[in-house]
Tab-separated table of C-alpha atoms and ligand atoms in Angstrom:
chain	number	residue	atom	x	y	z
A	28	MET	CA	0.000	0.000	0.000
A	29	LYS	CA	1.239	3.537	-0.756
A	30	ILE	CA	1.306	5.518	2.467
A	31	THR	CA	2.484	9.052	3.298
A	32	ILE	CA	3.235	9.886	6.920
A	33	LEU	CA	2.818	13.552	7.757
A	34	GLY	CA	5.043	14.417	10.707
A	35	CYS	CA	8.247	12.503	11.311
A	36	GLY	CA	8.546	12.833	15.086
A	37	ALA	CA	8.879	9.827	17.384
A	38	LEU	CA	5.507	8.266	16.549
A	39	GLY	CA	5.785	9.110	12.831
A	40	GLN	CA	9.190	7.438	12.564
A	41	LEU	CA	7.937	4.387	14.452
A	42	TRP	CA	5.096	3.964	11.934
A	43	LEU	CA	7.457	4.633	8.995
A	44	ALA	CA	9.786	1.855	10.185
A	45	LYS	CA	7.005	-0.631	10.916
A	46	LEU	CA	5.062	-0.062	7.682
A	47	TYR	CA	8.270	-0.212	5.606
A	48	GLN	CA	9.253	-3.509	7.270
A	49	GLN	CA	5.815	-4.871	6.383
A	50	GLY	CA	6.531	-4.186	2.686
A	51	HIS	CA	4.469	-1.007	2.247
A	52	ASP	CA	5.594	1.789	-0.079
A	53	VAL	CA	6.038	4.548	2.514
A	54	GLN	CA	7.321	8.096	2.497
A	55	GLY	CA	7.540	10.811	5.129
A	56	TRP	CA	6.276	14.355	4.584
A	57	LEU	CA	8.268	17.106	6.264
A	58	ARG	CA	7.386	20.780	6.687
A	59	VAL	CA	10.909	21.699	5.662
A	60	PRO	CA	11.706	19.285	2.815
A	61	GLN	CA	14.874	17.227	3.151
A	62	PRO	CA	16.277	14.636	0.708
A	63	PHE	CA	15.329	11.764	3.045
A	64	CYS	CA	14.251	10.937	6.560
A	65	ALA	CA	16.887	9.054	8.599
A	66	VAL	CA	14.776	6.584	10.564
A	67	ASN	CA	16.514	4.995	13.510
A	68	VAL	CA	14.256	3.076	15.886
A	69	ILE	CA	15.145	0.882	18.856
A	70	GLU	CA	12.448	-1.619	19.812
A	71	PRO	CA	11.483	-2.578	23.385
A	72	ASP	CA	13.316	-5.948	22.834
A	73	GLY	CA	16.529	-4.109	21.835
A	74	THR	CA	16.384	-4.814	18.063
A	75	SER	CA	16.883	-1.781	15.860
A	76	PHE	CA	15.818	-0.420	12.459
A	77	ASN	CA	18.094	1.995	10.664
A	78	ARG	CA	17.339	3.278	7.160
A	79	ASN	CA	16.936	6.452	5.113
A	80	LEU	CA	13.367	6.599	3.823
A	81	PRO	CA	12.063	8.874	1.038
A	82	THR	CA	10.261	12.157	1.726
A	83	ASN	CA	8.072	14.807	0.068
A	84	ASP	CA	7.589	13.129	-3.345
A	85	PRO	CA	4.428	14.765	-4.794
A	86	GLU	CA	3.872	11.805	-7.193
A	87	HIS	CA	3.937	9.397	-4.250
A	88	LEU	CA	1.526	11.676	-2.373
A	89	ARG	CA	-0.844	11.833	-5.369
A	90	HIS	CA	-1.086	8.027	-5.391
A	91	SER	CA	-1.085	7.493	-1.626
A	92	GLU	CA	-4.058	5.549	-0.296
A	93	LEU	CA	-3.441	6.627	3.282
A	94	LEU	CA	-2.167	9.865	4.813
A	95	LEU	CA	-1.194	9.053	8.387
A	96	VAL	CA	-0.969	12.288	10.392
A	97	THR	CA	1.265	12.072	13.465
A	98	LEU	CA	1.681	15.820	14.062
A	99	LYS	CA	0.841	17.631	17.283
A	100	ALA	CA	-2.837	18.686	17.328
A	101	TRP	CA	-2.091	22.395	16.808
A	102	GLN	CA	-0.028	21.636	13.667
A	103	VAL	CA	-2.674	19.493	11.970
A	104	SER	CA	-5.080	21.912	10.278
A	105	SER	CA	-2.534	24.046	8.414
A	106	ALA	CA	-0.411	21.034	7.357
A	107	VAL	CA	-3.359	18.902	6.184
A	108	THR	CA	-5.079	21.882	4.511
A	109	ALA	CA	-1.947	22.451	2.408
A	110	LEU	CA	-1.955	18.804	1.249
A	111	LEU	CA	-5.711	18.416	0.560
A	112	PRO	CA	-5.542	19.655	-3.086
A	113	LYS	CA	-2.682	17.231	-3.791
A	114	LEU	CA	-4.442	14.082	-2.510
A	115	ASN	CA	-6.176	11.360	-4.439
A	116	PRO	CA	-9.931	11.727	-3.628
A	117	ARG	CA	-9.934	8.188	-2.176
A	118	CYS	CA	-6.900	8.750	0.063
A	119	ALA	CA	-7.952	8.215	3.684
A	120	ILE	CA	-6.653	10.640	6.314
A	121	LEU	CA	-5.939	9.079	9.713
A	122	LEU	CA	-5.450	11.652	12.484
A	123	LEU	CA	-3.393	10.296	15.360
A	124	HIS	CA	-2.944	12.968	18.021
A	125	ASN	CA	-3.917	13.881	21.570
A	126	GLY	CA	-7.160	15.802	21.959
A	127	ILE	CA	-10.143	16.482	19.700
A	128	GLY	CA	-11.199	19.293	17.382
A	129	THR	CA	-8.678	19.424	14.536
A	130	GLN	CA	-11.107	18.063	11.987
A	131	GLU	CA	-13.485	20.996	12.489
A	132	GLU	CA	-10.643	23.312	11.429
A	133	LEU	CA	-10.229	21.741	7.971
A	134	PRO	CA	-11.864	23.412	4.957
A	135	PRO	CA	-14.740	21.526	3.260
A	136	HIS	CA	-13.409	18.399	1.491
A	137	SER	CA	-14.561	14.888	0.619
A	138	GLN	CA	-11.610	12.750	1.814
A	139	PRO	CA	-12.489	9.851	4.143
A	140	VAL	CA	-11.259	10.806	7.632
A	141	LEU	CA	-10.459	8.529	10.565
A	142	GLN	CA	-9.483	9.334	14.128
A	143	GLY	CA	-6.958	7.263	16.046
A	144	ILE	CA	-5.811	6.976	19.648
A	145	THR	CA	-2.654	5.152	20.578
A	146	THR	CA	-1.026	3.945	23.769
A	147	HIS	CA	2.327	3.121	22.115
A	148	ALA	CA	5.060	5.124	23.808
A	149	ALA	CA	8.033	6.395	21.786
A	150	ARG	CA	10.522	9.127	22.570
A	151	HIS	CA	13.571	10.814	21.064
A	152	ASP	CA	16.989	9.976	22.455
A	153	GLY	CA	19.268	12.220	20.379
A	154	ASN	CA	18.777	11.086	16.755
A	155	THR	CA	17.306	7.757	17.826
A	156	ILE	CA	13.674	6.902	18.504
A	157	VAL	CA	13.205	4.628	21.474
A	158	HIS	CA	9.998	2.594	21.252
A	159	VAL	CA	9.543	2.527	25.014
A	160	ALA	CA	6.395	0.433	25.297
A	161	ASN	CA	4.047	-1.464	23.022
A	162	GLY	CA	0.403	-0.499	23.161
A	163	THR	CA	-2.888	-0.481	21.306
A	164	THR	CA	-4.082	1.841	18.570
A	165	HIS	CA	-7.833	2.355	18.288
A	166	ILE	CA	-9.097	3.718	14.969
A	167	GLY	CA	-12.519	4.495	13.547
A	168	PRO	CA	-14.365	6.631	11.014
A	169	THR	CA	-15.314	10.245	11.637
A	170	THR	CA	-16.815	10.835	8.180
A	171	GLN	CA	-19.406	8.798	6.257
A	172	GLN	CA	-16.829	8.136	3.492
A	173	ALA	CA	-14.598	6.300	5.994
A	174	THR	CA	-17.163	3.869	7.432
A	175	HIS	CA	-16.156	1.074	4.995
A	176	LEU	CA	-12.430	1.305	5.802
A	177	SER	CA	-12.267	-1.253	8.633
A	178	HIS	CA	-9.727	-3.293	6.586
A	179	LEU	CA	-7.220	-0.497	7.381
A	180	ALA	CA	-7.173	-1.690	10.989
A	181	GLU	CA	-5.960	-5.124	9.838
A	182	ILE	CA	-3.274	-3.611	7.560
A	183	LEU	CA	-1.982	-1.389	10.370
A	184	HIS	CA	-2.242	-4.254	12.870
A	185	GLN	CA	0.106	-6.396	10.729
A	186	ALA	CA	2.692	-3.589	10.940
A	187	LEU	CA	2.375	-2.354	14.541
A	188	PRO	CA	0.001	-4.416	16.696
A	189	ASP	CA	-2.457	-4.069	18.327
A	190	VAL	CA	-4.859	-2.084	16.173
A	191	ALA	CA	-8.595	-2.224	16.887
A	192	TRP	CA	-11.458	-0.895	14.752
A	193	HIS	CA	-14.323	1.025	16.414
A	194	ASN	CA	-17.464	2.022	14.561
A	195	ASN	CA	-17.989	4.576	17.337
A	196	ILE	CA	-14.531	6.082	17.813
A	197	ALA	CA	-15.994	9.257	19.370
A	198	SER	CA	-16.695	7.517	22.706
A	199	ALA	CA	-13.144	6.149	22.875
A	200	SER	CA	-11.767	9.603	21.952
A	201	TRP	CA	-13.750	11.204	24.784
A	202	ARG	CA	-12.441	8.645	27.304
A	203	LYS	CA	-8.913	9.437	26.152
A	204	LEU	CA	-9.768	13.146	26.408
A	205	ALA	CA	-10.684	12.566	30.077
A	206	VAL	CA	-7.264	10.939	30.637
A	207	ASN	CA	-5.486	13.880	29.016
A	208	CYS	CA	-7.631	16.481	30.867
A	209	VAL	CA	-6.414	14.940	34.126
A	210	ILE	CA	-2.838	13.812	33.526
A	211	ASN	CA	-1.508	16.514	31.228
A	212	PRO	CA	-2.322	19.720	33.164
A	213	LEU	CA	-1.859	18.143	36.613
A	214	THR	CA	1.637	16.843	35.797
A	215	VAL	CA	2.514	20.407	34.742
A	216	LEU	CA	0.920	21.899	37.869
A	217	TYR	CA	2.831	19.563	40.201
A	218	ASP	CA	5.875	19.193	37.905
A	219	CYS	CA	5.776	15.433	38.388
A	220	ARG	CA	5.645	12.080	36.627
A	221	ASN	CA	2.265	10.524	35.809
A	222	GLY	CA	2.457	8.035	38.706
A	223	ASP	CA	2.818	10.801	41.319
A	224	LEU	CA	-0.745	11.953	40.538
A	225	GLN	CA	-2.095	9.077	42.663
A	226	ARG	CA	-1.650	11.532	45.558
A	227	TYR	CA	-4.441	13.819	44.276
A	228	PRO	CA	-7.643	11.693	44.084
A	229	GLU	CA	-9.988	14.562	45.103
A	230	GLN	CA	-8.728	16.829	42.357
A	231	ILE	CA	-8.874	14.009	39.799
A	232	GLU	CA	-12.471	13.365	40.828
A	233	LEU	CA	-13.381	17.042	40.320
A	234	ILE	CA	-11.960	16.966	36.777
A	235	CYS	CA	-13.639	13.649	35.920
A	236	ARG	CA	-17.007	14.868	37.223
A	237	GLU	CA	-16.858	17.863	34.896
A	238	VAL	CA	-15.750	15.757	31.902
A	239	ALA	CA	-18.536	13.224	32.572
A	240	SER	CA	-21.169	15.999	32.635
A	241	VAL	CA	-20.079	17.232	29.194
A	242	MET	CA	-19.824	13.674	27.811
A	243	GLU	CA	-23.394	12.944	28.908
A	244	MET	CA	-24.624	16.071	27.094
A	245	GLU	CA	-22.666	14.954	24.006
A	246	GLY	CA	-24.514	11.612	24.066
A	247	HIS	CA	-21.703	9.405	25.417
A	248	HIS	CA	-23.061	7.494	28.369
A	249	THR	CA	-20.541	7.500	31.250
A	250	SER	CA	-20.105	8.346	34.930
A	251	CYS	CA	-17.535	10.173	37.025
A	252	GLU	CA	-16.673	6.855	38.739
A	253	SER	CA	-16.013	4.923	35.527
A	254	LEU	CA	-13.893	7.756	34.081
A	255	MET	CA	-11.947	7.985	37.315
A	256	PHE	CA	-11.350	4.216	37.367
A	257	TYR	CA	-10.024	4.394	33.788
A	258	VAL	CA	-7.838	7.454	34.468
A	259	MET	CA	-6.345	5.793	37.575
A	260	GLN	CA	-5.487	2.701	35.496
A	261	VAL	CA	-3.654	4.882	32.937
A	262	ILE	CA	-1.850	6.760	35.746
A	263	GLN	CA	-0.589	3.414	37.054
A	264	SER	CA	0.319	1.910	33.677
A	265	THR	CA	2.221	5.069	32.644
A	266	ALA	CA	3.592	5.800	36.139
A	267	ASP	CA	7.160	6.468	34.952
A	268	ASN	CA	6.117	8.683	32.000
A	269	THR	CA	6.727	12.376	31.773
A	270	SER	CA	3.477	13.518	30.124
A	271	SER	CA	3.699	15.114	26.685
A	272	MET	CA	2.440	18.424	28.109
A	273	LEU	CA	5.073	18.523	30.828
A	274	GLN	CA	7.729	17.762	28.188
A	275	ASP	CA	6.352	20.601	26.028
A	276	ILE	CA	6.319	23.088	28.915
A	277	ARG	CA	9.836	22.113	30.022
A	278	SER	CA	11.101	22.625	26.447
A	279	GLN	CA	9.095	25.872	26.084
A	280	ARG	CA	7.059	24.449	23.187
A	281	HIS	CA	3.428	25.130	22.319
A	282	THR	CA	1.183	22.591	24.102
A	283	GLU	CA	-1.943	20.704	22.984
A	284	ILE	CA	-4.079	22.294	25.763
A	285	ASP	CA	-6.419	23.989	23.223
A	286	TYR	CA	-7.438	20.542	21.908
A	287	ILE	CA	-7.605	18.863	25.334
A	288	THR	CA	-9.044	21.034	28.147
A	289	GLY	CA	-9.755	23.792	25.607
A	290	TYR	CA	-11.968	21.450	23.557
A	291	LEU	CA	-13.788	20.322	26.720
A	292	LEU	CA	-14.438	23.970	27.703
A	293	ARG	CA	-15.767	24.823	24.204
A	294	ARG	CA	-18.199	21.876	24.311
A	295	GLY	CA	-19.173	22.712	27.911
A	296	ARG	CA	-19.882	26.330	26.941
A	297	SER	CA	-22.131	25.224	24.078
A	298	HIS	CA	-24.208	23.183	26.570
A	299	GLY	CA	-24.159	25.930	29.217
A	300	ILE	CA	-22.227	23.754	31.701
A	301	PRO	CA	-19.814	25.586	34.044
A	302	LEU	CA	-16.467	23.762	34.397
A	303	PRO	CA	-14.573	25.653	37.120
A	304	GLU	CA	-11.745	23.167	37.784
A	305	ASN	CA	-10.944	22.589	34.114
A	306	THR	CA	-11.159	26.347	33.454
A	307	ARG	CA	-8.659	26.983	36.251
A	308	LEU	CA	-6.222	24.373	34.887
A	309	PHE	CA	-6.626	25.700	31.325
A	310	GLU	CA	-5.717	29.194	32.499
A	311	ILE	CA	-2.659	27.954	34.400
A	312	ILE	CA	-1.288	26.161	31.321
A	313	LYS	CA	-2.054	29.140	29.058
A	314	ARG	CA	-0.246	31.490	31.431
A	315	LYS	CA	2.823	29.233	31.378
A	316	GLU	CA	2.740	29.001	27.571
A	317	ASN	CA	2.289	32.755	27.212
A	318	SER	CA	5.226	33.458	29.508
A	319	TYR	CA	7.653	32.083	26.933
A	320	GLU	CA	5.686	32.607	23.710
A	321	ARG	CA	5.316	36.336	24.474
A	322	ILE	CA	9.052	36.715	24.218
A	323	GLY	CA	9.100	34.876	20.900
A	324	ILE	CA	10.341	31.441	21.970
A	325	GLY	CA	8.456	28.339	20.902
A	326	LEU	CA	5.841	30.147	18.792
A	327	PRO	CA	4.134	27.693	16.426
B	22	LIG	O1	-1.202	10.748	26.268
B	22	LIG	C1	-0.504	10.971	27.232
B	22	LIG	C2	0.406	12.149	27.155
B	22	LIG	O2	1.398	12.219	27.865
B	22	LIG	O3	0.102	13.009	26.338
B	22	LIG	C3	-0.649	10.169	28.483
B	22	LIG	C4	-1.702	9.084	28.289
B	22	LIG	C5	-1.067	11.086	29.582
B	22	LIG	C6	0.595	9.400	28.855
B	22	LIG	O4	1.637	10.185	29.332
């Protein structure tokens, strides 16, 4: 299968390596074109993949059947919008990022779009990508044109298991949003690893209660207790992680808060639901971001 991967960060390079090894015709797409993408991945079992893979070939893009987007949420709309006129009308777009709301920012188009959520953990170590932990990727359609694309889950599963297909990906995305609304801002607030958040059950409950109230209004049946149970499981299973938001803040980069807590607040506002705890956390993260972006560092 011809596949273009937009965004060659840790997750993008992991997918490039895995899909290439499975025999797919892959290329990376970089904002600043380079002759090739040097992909160097170390697997959890210590084996490694090291190869230069092609990038930014417009002919390849025109024939790609899948555009896998592994950018940060705030980078998605401008990057995908620029590629839309160059895509084959049947090329599926799979968005794989934290948070929700990027799709609403795209101009009108008729590409099939899918949303994905992954628990694979990969990080940069110099020029190497360390695939820290295996996980599961959940994908599903967010447009009518994508409802018949369940075979994509099998193709991706062969390359980087596990991949599961969900006809209703929105519910899974909201559950993941709850996880990110808790872990990401709180790890910044307390400047701690994910596992240390087990010390703040009352605050986690406050956040989950607010998320559950918005989810109910959005038609996703849930409860504060079930969200909290799920969030606590993720806190334990990722105990040693430094959350992506804490990494962004420490490196003075733009965060994904607008698509995590920010998205929750926008949906809450449209239903007239006050969300005081999430509003407070949103403002704290924004203040931190503004403190370095105001002086011109880390601006997207
Ligand atoms: O998605 C994550 C992130 O860091 O962005 C979690 C699940 C919180 C793991 O660290």
